[in-house]
Amino acid sequence: MSTRVFDLAIVGAGIVGLAHALAAVKAGRRVVVIDRDAQANSASIRNFGFVTVTGQQQGTVWNRALRSRNIWAEVAPKAGIEVIHRGTAVIAHRPEAAAVVEAFVASEMGAGCEMLSPAQIAARLPLLRHEDATACLWSPHEMRVEPRLAVPKLAAWLEAEMGVTFLRNTLVKEIELPRIRTTAGVIEAGQAVVCPGGDFLGLYPELWARRDLDLCKLHMLRLAPQGTGWVLPGSIMNDMSLGRYLGFSELPAAEALKAVLAKEEAPSLDNGIHLIVVQSADGSLVVGDSHHYATTPDPFAPDGVDELMIGHARRALRLGSDRVVERWIGIYPHSKTEAALIEDAAPGVRAVMVTSGTGMSTSFALAEDALSGWLAG
Ligand SMILES: Cc1cc2nc3c(=O)[nH]c(=O)nc-3n(C[C@H](O)[C@H](O)[C@H](O)COP(=O)(O)OP(=O)(O)OC[C@H]3O[C@@H](n4cnc5c(N)ncnc54)[C@H](O)[C@@H]3O)c2cc1C
């Protein structure tokens, strides 16, 4: 390949890299995105596509989620990305979970959200099992896109309409600005952003080693289409989510719930399970997820973990079918202390990573934060 010159090179075409490409072209820069895979294949297409605001940790993460949700809403129609459903229903089975819902709705983050009684659930959300509910949190803030379609469509739109250059099947071996050595030759760029996701040992491994990262492995599965007229009102979560998602679990009211869950849900907690159910255009349901942390996660996906997840879905929803038609695992990088990292890796090189499994929800705003005031004039 002959040498090509750009203002900004982005390593990684997952959602974090694409979000940086969008922010940089909006700022008028010539951008190249380089990825070693032939097509998107990592965390960014393996997730729920759940663009979550409610439940994100109060402060920076919640604010980034809100801004990113607005950017998704702006970009999705332009890129031909379908928004499959909006909003979230968090069903509370236990009185302690209802107390968390009540505290959340009363908090600053609860603006626009409602606490529904079992009778209101029966009337408004008939697919939820109101007879096993003490309350439900309804949030209008979320969106759901189909990640395996949305991420390629976002990349295609950036290429066709926004002038971003993509180099696929191309591994970045070394960055020594302005030269970027790849398996397809040398690219020249004034600056570079490295967005490697869980693949972080290739470039600047010492940088990440200082951050004490590990990897999180998640089980995901798909239940068969649920039948005509079976349409989820939004994404579904439950008590386990109220005990896990920091926007809920850091509320003082969550202490009692966490104590009860520790006694009653030990098998699920041991596997890091909480419930998310979202629906796809064909009526099938994506159900998850579990969380197993390791430096090198094993590749095995024991059925018992999936059964626990399906059990939570059965308790929350009047399922039309609980037949599993697809299973997969996903991996994301994880930090015990940081939701995301923006690091100066070398002069003119920034490295950006979501380390909390919230990249679909926060990447657009994270990229704006990473590039703001840093892009060369
Ligand atoms: C199962 C699962 C469910 C999830 N659910 C949600 C959800 O519903 N909502 C939400 O907000 N978040 C969710 N997440 C988290 C979200 O998917 C991630 O935070 C996000 O996808 C991370 O994006 P990324 O671009 O950093 O990483 P990736 O998607 O992993 O992309 C990184 C890319 O970098 C490339 N790369 C790395 N090194 C090089 C190199 N040297 N040269 C060239 N290319 C390189 C890789 O090939 C890869 O394509 C979930 C994650 C998983 C795994």
Short mmCIF file of N, CA, C and O and ligand atoms in Angstrom, two decimals, residues 11-17 34-37 39-52 56 170-173 195-199 202-203 216 218-220 245 276 289 328-333 352-354 356-363, ligand 1:
data_model
loop_
_atom_site.label_atom_id
_atom_site.label_comp_id
_atom_site.label_asym_id
_atom_site.label_seq_id
_atom_site.Cartn_x
_atom_site.Cartn_y
_atom_site.Cartn_z
N VAL A 11 -7.40 3.11 16.13
CA VAL A 11 -7.19 1.66 16.14
C VAL A 11 -8.39 1.03 16.84
O VAL A 11 -8.64 1.30 18.01
N GLY A 12 -9.13 0.17 16.10
CA GLY A 12 -10.30 -0.49 16.69
C GLY A 12 -11.58 0.05 16.12
O GLY A 12 -11.85 1.25 16.21
N ALA A 13 -12.38 -0.83 15.50
CA ALA A 13 -13.65 -0.43 14.90
C ALA A 13 -14.83 -0.95 15.70
O ALA A 13 -15.90 -1.20 15.16
N GLY A 14 -14.63 -1.14 17.02
CA GLY A 14 -15.78 -1.40 17.90
C GLY A 14 -16.51 -0.08 18.13
O GLY A 14 -16.19 0.95 17.54
N ILE A 15 -17.49 -0.11 19.02
CA ILE A 15 -18.30 1.10 19.23
C ILE A 15 -17.45 2.25 19.76
O ILE A 15 -17.70 3.42 19.43
N VAL A 16 -16.41 1.95 20.54
CA VAL A 16 -15.59 3.05 21.07
C VAL A 16 -14.81 3.72 19.94
O VAL A 16 -14.78 4.95 19.83
N GLY A 17 -14.21 2.92 19.05
CA GLY A 17 -13.49 3.49 17.91
C GLY A 17 -14.44 4.26 16.99
O GLY A 17 -14.12 5.36 16.52
N ILE A 34 -8.77 1.67 11.73
CA ILE A 34 -8.05 0.45 11.35
C ILE A 34 -8.45 -0.67 12.30
O ILE A 34 -8.41 -0.50 13.53
N ASP A 35 -8.85 -1.82 11.75
CA ASP A 35 -9.20 -2.96 12.62
C ASP A 35 -8.63 -4.24 12.03
O ASP A 35 -8.64 -4.44 10.82
N ARG A 36 -8.20 -5.09 12.93
CA ARG A 36 -7.56 -6.32 12.45
C ARG A 36 -8.58 -7.33 11.93
O ARG A 36 -8.23 -8.23 11.17
N ASP A 37 -9.85 -7.21 12.33
CA ASP A 37 -10.86 -8.17 11.88
C ASP A 37 -11.48 -7.74 10.55
O ASP A 37 -11.52 -6.55 10.22
N GLN A 39 -14.68 -7.98 9.86
CA GLN A 39 -15.90 -7.25 10.20
C GLN A 39 -16.03 -7.24 11.71
O GLN A 39 -15.33 -8.00 12.38
N ALA A 40 -16.90 -6.38 12.22
CA ALA A 40 -17.07 -6.28 13.68
C ALA A 40 -17.39 -7.65 14.26
O ALA A 40 -18.26 -8.36 13.75
N ASN A 41 -16.67 -8.01 15.32
CA ASN A 41 -16.78 -9.38 15.81
C ASN A 41 -16.65 -9.48 17.32
O ASN A 41 -16.77 -10.57 17.87
N SER A 42 -16.40 -8.37 18.00
CA SER A 42 -16.08 -8.43 19.43
C SER A 42 -17.27 -7.98 20.28
O SER A 42 -18.41 -8.15 19.88
N ALA A 43 -16.95 -7.42 21.45
CA ALA A 43 -18.02 -7.05 22.40
C ALA A 43 -19.10 -6.20 21.75
O ALA A 43 -20.29 -6.34 22.07
N SER A 44 -18.71 -5.36 20.80
CA SER A 44 -19.67 -4.39 20.26
C SER A 44 -20.80 -5.03 19.47
O SER A 44 -21.83 -4.38 19.25
N ILE A 45 -20.64 -6.26 19.01
CA ILE A 45 -21.79 -6.93 18.36
C ILE A 45 -22.35 -8.06 19.22
O ILE A 45 -23.30 -8.73 18.82
N ARG A 46 -21.77 -8.29 20.40
CA ARG A 46 -22.22 -9.42 21.23
C ARG A 46 -23.11 -8.95 22.38
O ARG A 46 -23.55 -9.77 23.18
N ASN A 47 -23.32 -7.65 22.49
CA ASN A 47 -24.05 -7.13 23.65
C ASN A 47 -25.55 -7.09 23.38
O ASN A 47 -26.03 -7.54 22.35
N PHE A 48 -26.30 -6.52 24.34
CA PHE A 48 -27.76 -6.43 24.21
C PHE A 48 -28.19 -5.30 23.27
O PHE A 48 -29.37 -5.21 22.92
N GLY A 49 -27.28 -4.38 22.97
CA GLY A 49 -27.70 -3.18 22.25
C GLY A 49 -28.57 -2.30 23.13
O GLY A 49 -29.36 -1.48 22.63
N PHE A 50 -28.39 -2.48 24.42
CA PHE A 50 -29.23 -1.78 25.41
C PHE A 50 -28.51 -0.47 25.76
O PHE A 50 -27.48 -0.49 26.43
N VAL A 51 -29.05 0.62 25.25
CA VAL A 51 -28.46 1.94 25.51
C VAL A 51 -29.12 2.44 26.79
O VAL A 51 -30.25 2.92 26.79
N THR A 52 -28.41 2.24 27.90
CA THR A 52 -29.01 2.36 29.24
C THR A 52 -28.62 3.67 29.89
O THR A 52 -27.43 4.01 29.95
N GLN A 56 -27.32 3.59 35.51
CA GLN A 56 -25.90 3.92 35.42
C GLN A 56 -25.48 4.69 36.67
O GLN A 56 -26.30 5.39 37.28
N THR A 170 -6.58 -5.52 9.06
CA THR A 170 -5.31 -4.80 9.17
C THR A 170 -4.94 -4.65 10.64
O THR A 170 -5.63 -3.94 11.39
N LEU A 171 -3.88 -5.31 11.04
CA LEU A 171 -3.41 -5.24 12.43
C LEU A 171 -2.46 -4.05 12.57
O LEU A 171 -1.54 -3.89 11.76
N VAL A 172 -2.66 -3.24 13.59
CA VAL A 172 -1.69 -2.17 13.88
C VAL A 172 -0.61 -2.77 14.78
O VAL A 172 -0.88 -3.27 15.86
N LYS A 173 0.65 -2.70 14.28
CA LYS A 173 1.75 -3.34 15.00
C LYS A 173 2.49 -2.36 15.89
O LYS A 173 2.99 -2.72 16.95
N CYS A 195 -8.30 2.16 20.62
CA CYS A 195 -9.54 1.71 21.27
C CYS A 195 -9.60 0.18 21.14
O CYS A 195 -10.39 -0.35 20.34
N PRO A 196 -8.79 -0.57 21.89
CA PRO A 196 -8.62 -1.99 21.62
C PRO A 196 -9.63 -2.92 22.28
O PRO A 196 -9.61 -4.12 22.05
N GLY A 197 -10.53 -2.37 23.12
CA GLY A 197 -11.43 -3.25 23.85
C GLY A 197 -10.64 -4.24 24.69
O GLY A 197 -9.61 -3.91 25.29
N GLY A 198 -11.10 -5.49 24.71
CA GLY A 198 -10.44 -6.51 25.53
C GLY A 198 -9.12 -7.02 24.96
O GLY A 198 -8.44 -7.83 25.58
N ASP A 199 -8.77 -6.48 23.80
CA ASP A 199 -7.59 -6.94 23.06
C ASP A 199 -6.40 -6.03 23.39
O ASP A 199 -5.73 -5.55 22.50
N GLY A 202 -1.74 -5.89 22.80
CA GLY A 202 -0.97 -5.68 21.57
C GLY A 202 -0.20 -4.37 21.57
O GLY A 202 0.97 -4.33 21.22
N LEU A 203 -0.86 -3.26 21.93
CA LEU A 203 -0.23 -1.95 21.90
C LEU A 203 -0.19 -1.39 23.33
O LEU A 203 -1.17 -1.51 24.07
N CYS A 216 -13.82 -9.70 31.68
CA CYS A 216 -15.09 -10.24 32.16
C CYS A 216 -15.72 -11.06 31.04
O CYS A 216 -15.86 -10.57 29.92
N LEU A 218 -19.09 -13.07 29.71
CA LEU A 218 -20.54 -13.02 29.92
C LEU A 218 -21.23 -14.09 29.08
O LEU A 218 -20.90 -14.26 27.90
N HIS A 219 -22.21 -14.77 29.68
CA HIS A 219 -23.09 -15.68 28.92
C HIS A 219 -24.27 -14.89 28.37
O HIS A 219 -24.87 -14.08 29.08
N MET A 220 -24.62 -15.18 27.13
CA MET A 220 -25.79 -14.57 26.49
C MET A 220 -26.55 -15.67 25.76
O MET A 220 -25.94 -16.63 25.27
N TYR A 245 -26.58 -2.83 39.42
CA TYR A 245 -26.30 -1.59 38.67
C TYR A 245 -26.06 -0.46 39.66
O TYR A 245 -26.90 -0.18 40.52
N ILE A 276 -31.29 -9.10 32.21
CA ILE A 276 -31.70 -8.18 31.15
C ILE A 276 -32.37 -9.03 30.08
O ILE A 276 -31.84 -10.07 29.68
N ASP A 289 -27.52 -11.54 31.96
CA ASP A 289 -26.20 -12.01 31.61
C ASP A 289 -25.49 -12.42 32.88
O ASP A 289 -25.96 -12.17 33.98
N TRP A 328 -24.07 -17.49 23.05
CA TRP A 328 -22.72 -16.98 22.77
C TRP A 328 -22.13 -16.41 24.06
O TRP A 328 -22.86 -16.21 25.04
N ILE A 329 -20.82 -16.24 24.04
CA ILE A 329 -20.21 -15.50 25.15
C ILE A 329 -19.56 -14.24 24.59
O ILE A 329 -19.22 -14.16 23.42
N GLY A 330 -19.44 -13.27 25.46
CA GLY A 330 -18.75 -12.02 25.11
C GLY A 330 -17.73 -11.71 26.19
O GLY A 330 -17.81 -12.25 27.30
N ILE A 331 -16.79 -10.85 25.84
CA ILE A 331 -15.73 -10.48 26.79
C ILE A 331 -15.52 -8.98 26.73
O ILE A 331 -15.52 -8.39 25.64
N TYR A 332 -15.40 -8.38 27.90
CA TYR A 332 -14.98 -6.96 27.91
C TYR A 332 -13.91 -6.72 28.97
O TYR A 332 -13.83 -7.48 29.95
N PRO A 333 -13.11 -5.67 28.80
CA PRO A 333 -12.09 -5.37 29.81
C PRO A 333 -12.74 -4.76 31.04
O PRO A 333 -13.74 -4.04 30.93
N VAL A 352 -8.16 4.76 24.82
CA VAL A 352 -9.47 4.91 25.46
C VAL A 352 -10.13 3.54 25.58
O VAL A 352 -10.16 2.77 24.62
N MET A 353 -10.65 3.28 26.75
CA MET A 353 -11.24 1.96 27.00
C MET A 353 -12.42 2.09 27.97
O MET A 353 -12.33 2.81 28.96
N VAL A 354 -13.51 1.40 27.66
CA VAL A 354 -14.62 1.30 28.62
C VAL A 354 -14.35 0.06 29.46
O VAL A 354 -14.21 -1.04 28.92
N SER A 356 -16.20 -1.05 32.17
CA SER A 356 -17.34 -1.38 33.04
C SER A 356 -18.49 -2.01 32.27
O SER A 356 -19.60 -2.10 32.79
N GLY A 357 -18.24 -2.43 31.03
CA GLY A 357 -19.32 -3.08 30.28
C GLY A 357 -20.47 -2.15 29.93
O GLY A 357 -21.61 -2.57 29.83
N THR A 358 -20.17 -0.87 29.69
CA THR A 358 -21.23 0.09 29.38
C THR A 358 -20.97 0.83 28.07
O THR A 358 -21.48 1.93 27.86
N GLY A 359 -20.20 0.21 27.19
CA GLY A 359 -19.76 0.92 25.99
C GLY A 359 -20.87 1.31 25.02
O GLY A 359 -20.77 2.35 24.36
N MET A 360 -21.92 0.49 24.89
CA MET A 360 -23.00 0.87 23.98
C MET A 360 -23.72 2.10 24.52
O MET A 360 -24.30 2.87 23.76
N SER A 361 -23.68 2.26 25.83
CA SER A 361 -24.44 3.34 26.48
C SER A 361 -23.65 4.63 26.62
O SER A 361 -24.25 5.69 26.75
N THR A 362 -22.33 4.56 26.64
CA THR A 362 -21.56 5.75 27.03
C THR A 362 -20.53 6.20 25.99
O THR A 362 -19.94 7.27 26.17
N SER A 363 -20.28 5.41 24.93
CA SER A 363 -19.11 5.67 24.08
C SER A 363 -19.15 7.00 23.35
O SER A 363 -18.11 7.65 23.17
C1 LIG B 1 -22.11 -9.89 26.34
C2 LIG B 1 -21.98 -8.42 26.51
C3 LIG B 1 -23.13 -7.65 26.76
C4 LIG B 1 -23.02 -6.27 26.90
N1 LIG B 1 -24.16 -5.52 26.97
C5 LIG B 1 -24.07 -4.17 26.91
C6 LIG B 1 -25.24 -3.38 26.77
O1 LIG B 1 -26.33 -3.88 26.57
N2 LIG B 1 -25.11 -2.05 26.86
C7 LIG B 1 -23.90 -1.44 26.98
O2 LIG B 1 -23.82 -0.22 27.09
N3 LIG B 1 -22.75 -2.16 26.95
C8 LIG B 1 -22.82 -3.51 26.93
N4 LIG B 1 -21.68 -4.26 26.91
C9 LIG B 1 -20.39 -3.57 26.87
C10 LIG B 1 -20.06 -3.11 25.46
O3 LIG B 1 -20.35 -4.11 24.51
C11 LIG B 1 -18.56 -2.76 25.41
O4 LIG B 1 -18.27 -1.81 26.44
C12 LIG B 1 -18.17 -2.17 24.06
O5 LIG B 1 -18.61 -2.99 23.01
C13 LIG B 1 -16.66 -2.00 23.98
O6 LIG B 1 -16.36 -1.51 22.70
P1 LIG B 1 -14.88 -1.42 22.18
O7 LIG B 1 -14.93 -0.70 20.90
O8 LIG B 1 -14.00 -0.87 23.27
O9 LIG B 1 -14.38 -2.93 22.04
P2 LIG B 1 -14.56 -4.05 20.91
O10 LIG B 1 -15.94 -4.13 20.42
O11 LIG B 1 -13.94 -5.26 21.53
O12 LIG B 1 -13.66 -3.54 19.70
C14 LIG B 1 -12.27 -3.44 19.79
C15 LIG B 1 -11.70 -3.61 18.39
O13 LIG B 1 -10.31 -3.30 18.41
C16 LIG B 1 -9.67 -4.12 17.45
N5 LIG B 1 -8.24 -4.12 17.74
C17 LIG B 1 -7.63 -4.29 18.94
N6 LIG B 1 -6.30 -4.18 18.83
C18 LIG B 1 -6.04 -3.94 17.51
C19 LIG B 1 -4.82 -3.72 16.76
N7 LIG B 1 -3.64 -3.73 17.33
N8 LIG B 1 -4.95 -3.49 15.42
C20 LIG B 1 -6.15 -3.47 14.82
N9 LIG B 1 -7.32 -3.67 15.48
C21 LIG B 1 -7.26 -3.90 16.82
C22 LIG B 1 -10.36 -5.46 17.63
O14 LIG B 1 -10.22 -6.27 16.47
C23 LIG B 1 -11.82 -5.03 17.88
O15 LIG B 1 -12.59 -5.03 16.68
C24 LIG B 1 -21.75 -5.65 26.83
C25 LIG B 1 -20.60 -6.42 26.60
C26 LIG B 1 -20.71 -7.78 26.42
C27 LIG B 1 -19.48 -8.58 26.15
#
